[in-house]
Amino acid sequence: MLIIFNSKGKYKVKISVFVDGANVFYMQKDELKWWINFEKLLRWIENKTAGEIIDAYYYVGEENPPDTRQQGFLTALADIGYSIITKELKIIVLDDGREIRKANLDIEIVLDMFNTIENYDMAILVSGDGDFERPLRLLRARGKRFMVMSTKRFIARELREVAGMHFVDFEDIRSEVQKDVL
């Protein structure tokens, strides 16, 4: 078991970050209308919690063959320190002929939360997906702290209700985590 102390010999909270890439992409594109700098996000989390991030995971569906722009973004995330977990996008053809690309990684996020539960004190979930309500309740029952990061207009009611005071709205921290506009 890894125990982390700060320079004054005090215990630092061990943090794991779980980013639901598709949910966050659409939150930025459709709701926030601005982009998150994921390196600044990690620094904000450490400063806010006075903890140390021991793992950061970014989950995302991937085209086959991979999209060049997405691959560049994922490489940059890995360089920052995120572990990238991908799943091939499935193409679903609707009755009217339209195609939907989908790669649901919720189960991978939950499995990683519980398979690494002994490694962290606090889980940070970056998603507004209501499917995470039950796993967060189970984390709480196991004595784990958590924080949910999304935005008020993009978070599912049930996830917002379980998060309570442990919810951070990206609009409230925009100046600290927004990607610089070129």
PDB file of C-alpha atoms in Angstrom:
ATOM      1  CA  MET A   1       0.000   0.000   0.000  1.00  0.00           C
ATOM      2  CA  LEU A   2       1.347   3.389  -1.015  1.00  0.00           C
ATOM      3  CA  ILE A   3       1.289   6.077   1.685  1.00  0.00           C
ATOM      4  CA  ILE A   4       2.039   9.622   0.570  1.00  0.00           C
ATOM      5  CA  PHE A   5       3.170  12.416   2.890  1.00  0.00           C
ATOM      6  CA  ASN A   6       3.637  16.078   2.111  1.00  0.00           C
ATOM      7  CA  SER A   7       6.800  18.025   2.987  1.00  0.00           C
ATOM      8  CA  LYS A   8       5.507  18.605   6.533  1.00  0.00           C
ATOM      9  CA  GLY A   9       4.987  14.881   7.147  1.00  0.00           C
ATOM     10  CA  LYS A  10       1.189  15.015   6.850  1.00  0.00           C
ATOM     11  CA  TYR A  11      -0.733  12.345   4.969  1.00  0.00           C
ATOM     12  CA  LYS A  12      -1.896  13.327   1.485  1.00  0.00           C
ATOM     13  CA  VAL A  13      -5.157  11.979   0.093  1.00  0.00           C
ATOM     14  CA  LYS A  14      -4.542   9.552  -2.786  1.00  0.00           C
ATOM     15  CA  ILE A  15      -6.755  10.372  -5.761  1.00  0.00           C
ATOM     16  CA  SER A  16      -7.786   8.493  -8.895  1.00  0.00           C
ATOM     17  CA  VAL A  17      -9.439  10.404 -11.738  1.00  0.00           C
ATOM     18  CA  PHE A  18     -11.900   8.704 -14.114  1.00  0.00           C
ATOM     19  CA  VAL A  19     -12.855  10.719 -17.230  1.00  0.00           C
ATOM     20  CA  ASP A  20     -15.812   9.590 -19.353  1.00  0.00           C
ATOM     21  CA  GLY A  21     -14.405  10.942 -22.630  1.00  0.00           C
ATOM     22  CA  ALA A  22     -17.567  10.818 -24.755  1.00  0.00           C
ATOM     23  CA  ASN A  23     -19.711  12.410 -22.046  1.00  0.00           C
ATOM     24  CA  VAL A  24     -17.150  15.164 -21.473  1.00  0.00           C
ATOM     25  CA  PHE A  25     -16.711  15.785 -25.211  1.00  0.00           C
ATOM     26  CA  TYR A  26     -20.437  16.405 -25.711  1.00  0.00           C
ATOM     27  CA  MET A  27     -20.663  18.433 -22.497  1.00  0.00           C
ATOM     28  CA  GLN A  28     -17.955  20.759 -23.829  1.00  0.00           C
ATOM     29  CA  LYS A  29     -19.301  20.897 -27.391  1.00  0.00           C
ATOM     30  CA  ASP A  30     -23.029  21.173 -26.717  1.00  0.00           C
ATOM     31  CA  GLU A  31     -23.325  22.750 -23.281  1.00  0.00           C
ATOM     32  CA  LEU A  32     -20.205  24.587 -22.145  1.00  0.00           C
ATOM     33  CA  LYS A  33     -19.174  25.832 -25.608  1.00  0.00           C
ATOM     34  CA  TRP A  34     -15.546  25.923 -24.397  1.00  0.00           C
ATOM     35  CA  TRP A  35     -12.823  23.287 -24.024  1.00  0.00           C
ATOM     36  CA  ILE A  36     -11.139  21.903 -20.916  1.00  0.00           C
ATOM     37  CA  ASN A  37      -7.361  21.826 -20.580  1.00  0.00           C
ATOM     38  CA  PHE A  38      -6.880  18.360 -19.077  1.00  0.00           C
ATOM     39  CA  GLU A  39      -3.464  19.181 -17.638  1.00  0.00           C
ATOM     40  CA  LYS A  40      -4.903  22.216 -15.830  1.00  0.00           C
ATOM     41  CA  LEU A  41      -7.745  19.977 -14.639  1.00  0.00           C
ATOM     42  CA  LEU A  42      -5.299  17.622 -12.884  1.00  0.00           C
ATOM     43  CA  ARG A  43      -3.538  20.576 -11.229  1.00  0.00           C
ATOM     44  CA  TRP A  44      -6.900  22.028 -10.119  1.00  0.00           C
ATOM     45  CA  ILE A  45      -7.906  18.686  -8.563  1.00  0.00           C
ATOM     46  CA  GLU A  46      -4.646  18.410  -6.625  1.00  0.00           C
ATOM     47  CA  ASN A  47      -4.896  22.009  -5.403  1.00  0.00           C
ATOM     48  CA  LYS A  48      -8.584  21.707  -4.459  1.00  0.00           C
ATOM     49  CA  THR A  49      -8.195  18.425  -2.570  1.00  0.00           C
ATOM     50  CA  ALA A  50      -4.639  18.978  -1.223  1.00  0.00           C
ATOM     51  CA  GLY A  51      -4.125  15.421  -2.419  1.00  0.00           C
ATOM     52  CA  GLU A  52      -1.944  13.636  -4.911  1.00  0.00           C
ATOM     53  CA  ILE A  53      -3.237  12.070  -8.102  1.00  0.00           C
ATOM     54  CA  ILE A  54      -1.921   8.539  -8.298  1.00  0.00           C
ATOM     55  CA  ASP A  55      -3.890   7.532 -11.409  1.00  0.00           C
ATOM     56  CA  ALA A  56      -5.831   9.344 -14.115  1.00  0.00           C
ATOM     57  CA  TYR A  57      -7.826   7.399 -16.692  1.00  0.00           C
ATOM     58  CA  TYR A  58      -9.427   8.696 -19.881  1.00  0.00           C
ATOM     59  CA  TYR A  59     -12.028   6.407 -21.513  1.00  0.00           C
ATOM     60  CA  VAL A  60     -13.022   6.894 -25.139  1.00  0.00           C
ATOM     61  CA  GLY A  61     -14.382   5.138 -28.211  1.00  0.00           C
ATOM     62  CA  GLU A  62     -11.962   4.940 -31.110  1.00  0.00           C
ATOM     63  CA  GLU A  63     -12.503   4.734 -34.860  1.00  0.00           C
ATOM     64  CA  ASN A  64     -10.887   1.923 -36.822  1.00  0.00           C
ATOM     65  CA  PRO A  65      -8.664   3.061 -38.408  1.00  0.00           C
ATOM     66  CA  PRO A  66      -7.997   5.733 -35.755  1.00  0.00           C
ATOM     67  CA  ASP A  67      -8.866   9.336 -36.540  1.00  0.00           C
ATOM     68  CA  THR A  68      -5.633  11.368 -36.820  1.00  0.00           C
ATOM     69  CA  ARG A  69      -6.916  14.342 -34.768  1.00  0.00           C
ATOM     70  CA  GLN A  70      -8.280  12.109 -32.022  1.00  0.00           C
ATOM     71  CA  GLN A  71      -5.027  10.131 -31.953  1.00  0.00           C
ATOM     72  CA  GLY A  72      -3.062  13.366 -31.494  1.00  0.00           C
ATOM     73  CA  PHE A  73      -5.326  14.361 -28.600  1.00  0.00           C
ATOM     74  CA  LEU A  74      -4.984  10.944 -26.947  1.00  0.00           C
ATOM     75  CA  THR A  75      -1.198  11.022 -27.328  1.00  0.00           C
ATOM     76  CA  ALA A  76      -1.141  14.449 -25.667  1.00  0.00           C
ATOM     77  CA  LEU A  77      -3.284  13.112 -22.790  1.00  0.00           C
ATOM     78  CA  ALA A  78      -0.889  10.184 -22.326  1.00  0.00           C
ATOM     79  CA  ASP A  79       2.046  12.618 -22.264  1.00  0.00           C
ATOM     80  CA  ILE A  80       0.277  14.557 -19.484  1.00  0.00           C
ATOM     81  CA  GLY A  81      -0.101  11.340 -17.491  1.00  0.00           C
ATOM     82  CA  TYR A  82      -3.518   9.901 -18.329  1.00  0.00           C
ATOM     83  CA  SER A  83      -3.877   6.183 -18.981  1.00  0.00           C
ATOM     84  CA  ILE A  84      -5.940   5.885 -22.151  1.00  0.00           C
ATOM     85  CA  ILE A  85      -8.597   3.175 -22.271  1.00  0.00           C
ATOM     86  CA  THR A  86     -10.221   2.754 -25.674  1.00  0.00           C
ATOM     87  CA  LYS A  87     -12.889   0.585 -27.194  1.00  0.00           C
ATOM     88  CA  GLU A  88     -13.637   0.340 -30.883  1.00  0.00           C
ATOM     89  CA  LEU A  89     -16.678   2.325 -31.945  1.00  0.00           C
ATOM     90  CA  LYS A  90     -19.618   0.249 -33.104  1.00  0.00           C
ATOM     91  CA  ILE A  91     -21.697   1.471 -35.995  1.00  0.00           C
ATOM     92  CA  ILE A  92     -25.440   1.156 -35.424  1.00  0.00           C
ATOM     93  CA  VAL A  93     -27.664   1.622 -38.474  1.00  0.00           C
ATOM     94  CA  LEU A  94     -31.086   3.053 -37.641  1.00  0.00           C
ATOM     95  CA  ASP A  95     -34.293   2.138 -39.452  1.00  0.00           C
ATOM     96  CA  ASP A  96     -34.094   5.355 -41.472  1.00  0.00           C
ATOM     97  CA  GLY A  97     -30.544   4.514 -42.642  1.00  0.00           C
ATOM     98  CA  ARG A  98     -28.731   6.970 -40.393  1.00  0.00           C
ATOM     99  CA  GLU A  99     -25.624   5.695 -38.630  1.00  0.00           C
ATOM    100  CA  ILE A 100     -24.752   6.188 -34.972  1.00  0.00           C
ATOM    101  CA  ARG A 101     -21.260   5.517 -33.703  1.00  0.00           C
ATOM    102  CA  LYS A 102     -21.197   4.245 -30.137  1.00  0.00           C
ATOM    103  CA  ALA A 103     -18.685   2.761 -27.692  1.00  0.00           C
ATOM    104  CA  ASN A 104     -20.121   2.608 -24.215  1.00  0.00           C
ATOM    105  CA  LEU A 105     -17.257   2.463 -21.699  1.00  0.00           C
ATOM    106  CA  ASP A 106     -19.327   2.820 -18.504  1.00  0.00           C
ATOM    107  CA  ILE A 107     -18.618  -0.757 -17.442  1.00  0.00           C
ATOM    108  CA  GLU A 108     -14.868  -0.288 -17.959  1.00  0.00           C
ATOM    109  CA  ILE A 109     -14.946   2.824 -15.767  1.00  0.00           C
ATOM    110  CA  VAL A 110     -16.845   1.034 -12.993  1.00  0.00           C
ATOM    111  CA  LEU A 111     -14.605  -2.046 -13.176  1.00  0.00           C
ATOM    112  CA  ASP A 112     -11.498   0.119 -12.906  1.00  0.00           C
ATOM    113  CA  MET A 113     -12.991   2.064  -9.986  1.00  0.00           C
ATOM    114  CA  PHE A 114     -13.510  -1.163  -8.056  1.00  0.00           C
ATOM    115  CA  ASN A 115     -10.445  -3.103  -9.241  1.00  0.00           C
ATOM    116  CA  THR A 116      -8.188  -0.262  -8.078  1.00  0.00           C
ATOM    117  CA  ILE A 117     -10.219   0.659  -4.961  1.00  0.00           C
ATOM    118  CA  GLU A 118      -7.342  -0.183  -2.590  1.00  0.00           C
ATOM    119  CA  ASN A 119      -5.058   2.293  -4.387  1.00  0.00           C
ATOM    120  CA  TYR A 120      -6.994   5.497  -3.691  1.00  0.00           C
ATOM    121  CA  ASP A 121      -8.848   7.376  -0.960  1.00  0.00           C
ATOM    122  CA  MET A 122     -10.887   9.563  -3.302  1.00  0.00           C
ATOM    123  CA  ALA A 123     -12.328   8.996  -6.786  1.00  0.00           C
ATOM    124  CA  ILE A 124     -12.938  11.919  -9.121  1.00  0.00           C
ATOM    125  CA  LEU A 125     -15.555  11.137 -11.765  1.00  0.00           C
ATOM    126  CA  VAL A 126     -15.642  13.522 -14.707  1.00  0.00           C
ATOM    127  CA  SER A 127     -19.033  12.732 -16.226  1.00  0.00           C
ATOM    128  CA  GLY A 128     -22.686  13.637 -15.983  1.00  0.00           C
ATOM    129  CA  ASP A 129     -23.958  10.150 -16.853  1.00  0.00           C
ATOM    130  CA  GLY A 130     -26.665   8.888 -14.493  1.00  0.00           C
ATOM    131  CA  ASP A 131     -25.418   5.305 -14.901  1.00  0.00           C
ATOM    132  CA  PHE A 132     -22.733   6.121 -12.314  1.00  0.00           C
ATOM    133  CA  GLU A 133     -25.213   6.806  -9.493  1.00  0.00           C
ATOM    134  CA  ARG A 134     -25.160   3.249  -8.104  1.00  0.00           C
ATOM    135  CA  PRO A 135     -21.366   2.757  -8.333  1.00  0.00           C
ATOM    136  CA  LEU A 136     -20.853   6.010  -6.401  1.00  0.00           C
ATOM    137  CA  ARG A 137     -23.257   4.849  -3.701  1.00  0.00           C
ATOM    138  CA  LEU A 138     -21.240   1.633  -3.460  1.00  0.00           C
ATOM    139  CA  LEU A 139     -17.959   3.562  -3.251  1.00  0.00           C
ATOM    140  CA  ARG A 140     -19.417   5.595  -0.386  1.00  0.00           C
ATOM    141  CA  ALA A 141     -20.510   2.370   1.367  1.00  0.00           C
ATOM    142  CA  ARG A 142     -16.921   1.126   1.045  1.00  0.00           C
ATOM    143  CA  GLY A 143     -15.658   4.261   2.825  1.00  0.00           C
ATOM    144  CA  LYS A 144     -14.351   6.043  -0.259  1.00  0.00           C
ATOM    145  CA  ARG A 145     -14.712   9.738  -0.890  1.00  0.00           C
ATOM    146  CA  PHE A 146     -15.635  11.011  -4.334  1.00  0.00           C
ATOM    147  CA  MET A 147     -16.215  14.144  -6.359  1.00  0.00           C
ATOM    148  CA  VAL A 148     -18.308  14.459  -9.518  1.00  0.00           C
ATOM    149  CA  MET A 149     -17.349  17.054 -12.116  1.00  0.00           C
ATOM    150  CA  SER A 150     -19.792  18.090 -14.833  1.00  0.00           C
ATOM    151  CA  THR A 151     -22.086  21.058 -15.338  1.00  0.00           C
ATOM    152  CA  LYS A 152     -25.520  21.715 -13.865  1.00  0.00           C
ATOM    153  CA  ARG A 153     -27.302  21.518 -17.184  1.00  0.00           C
ATOM    154  CA  PHE A 154     -25.545  18.331 -18.333  1.00  0.00           C
ATOM    155  CA  ILE A 155     -25.588  16.132 -15.227  1.00  0.00           C
ATOM    156  CA  ALA A 156     -28.284  13.507 -14.728  1.00  0.00           C
ATOM    157  CA  ARG A 157     -30.586  14.214 -11.796  1.00  0.00           C
ATOM    158  CA  GLU A 158     -29.767  10.947 -10.009  1.00  0.00           C
ATOM    159  CA  LEU A 159     -26.015  11.548 -10.288  1.00  0.00           C
ATOM    160  CA  ARG A 160     -26.414  15.114  -9.023  1.00  0.00           C
ATOM    161  CA  GLU A 161     -28.456  13.841  -6.076  1.00  0.00           C
ATOM    162  CA  VAL A 162     -25.870  11.248  -5.012  1.00  0.00           C
ATOM    163  CA  ALA A 163     -23.022  13.753  -5.390  1.00  0.00           C
ATOM    164  CA  GLY A 164     -24.618  16.333  -3.091  1.00  0.00           C
ATOM    165  CA  MET A 165     -21.914  18.701  -1.840  1.00  0.00           C
ATOM    166  CA  HIS A 166     -19.304  16.688  -3.749  1.00  0.00           C
ATOM    167  CA  PHE A 167     -20.327  18.149  -7.124  1.00  0.00           C
ATOM    168  CA  VAL A 168     -18.177  20.664  -9.005  1.00  0.00           C
ATOM    169  CA  ASP A 169     -19.691  22.598 -11.897  1.00  0.00           C
ATOM    170  CA  PHE A 170     -17.148  23.320 -14.641  1.00  0.00           C
ATOM    171  CA  GLU A 171     -18.759  26.727 -15.132  1.00  0.00           C
ATOM    172  CA  ASP A 172     -17.617  27.646 -11.596  1.00  0.00           C
ATOM    173  CA  ILE A 173     -13.967  26.803 -12.338  1.00  0.00           C
ATOM    174  CA  ARG A 174     -13.816  27.852 -15.991  1.00  0.00           C
ATOM    175  CA  SER A 175     -11.038  30.419 -15.493  1.00  0.00           C
ATOM    176  CA  GLU A 176      -8.842  27.751 -13.883  1.00  0.00           C
ATOM    177  CA  VAL A 177      -9.336  24.843 -16.312  1.00  0.00           C
ATOM    178  CA  GLN A 178     -10.283  26.332 -19.681  1.00  0.00           C
ATOM    179  CA  LYS A 179      -8.051  25.540 -22.623  1.00  0.00           C
ATOM    180  CA  ASP A 180      -6.290  28.631 -23.890  1.00  0.00           C
ATOM    181  CA  VAL A 181      -7.849  29.981 -27.073  1.00  0.00           C
ATOM    182  CA  LEU A 182      -5.305  30.358 -29.873  1.00  0.00           C
TER     183      LEU A 182
END
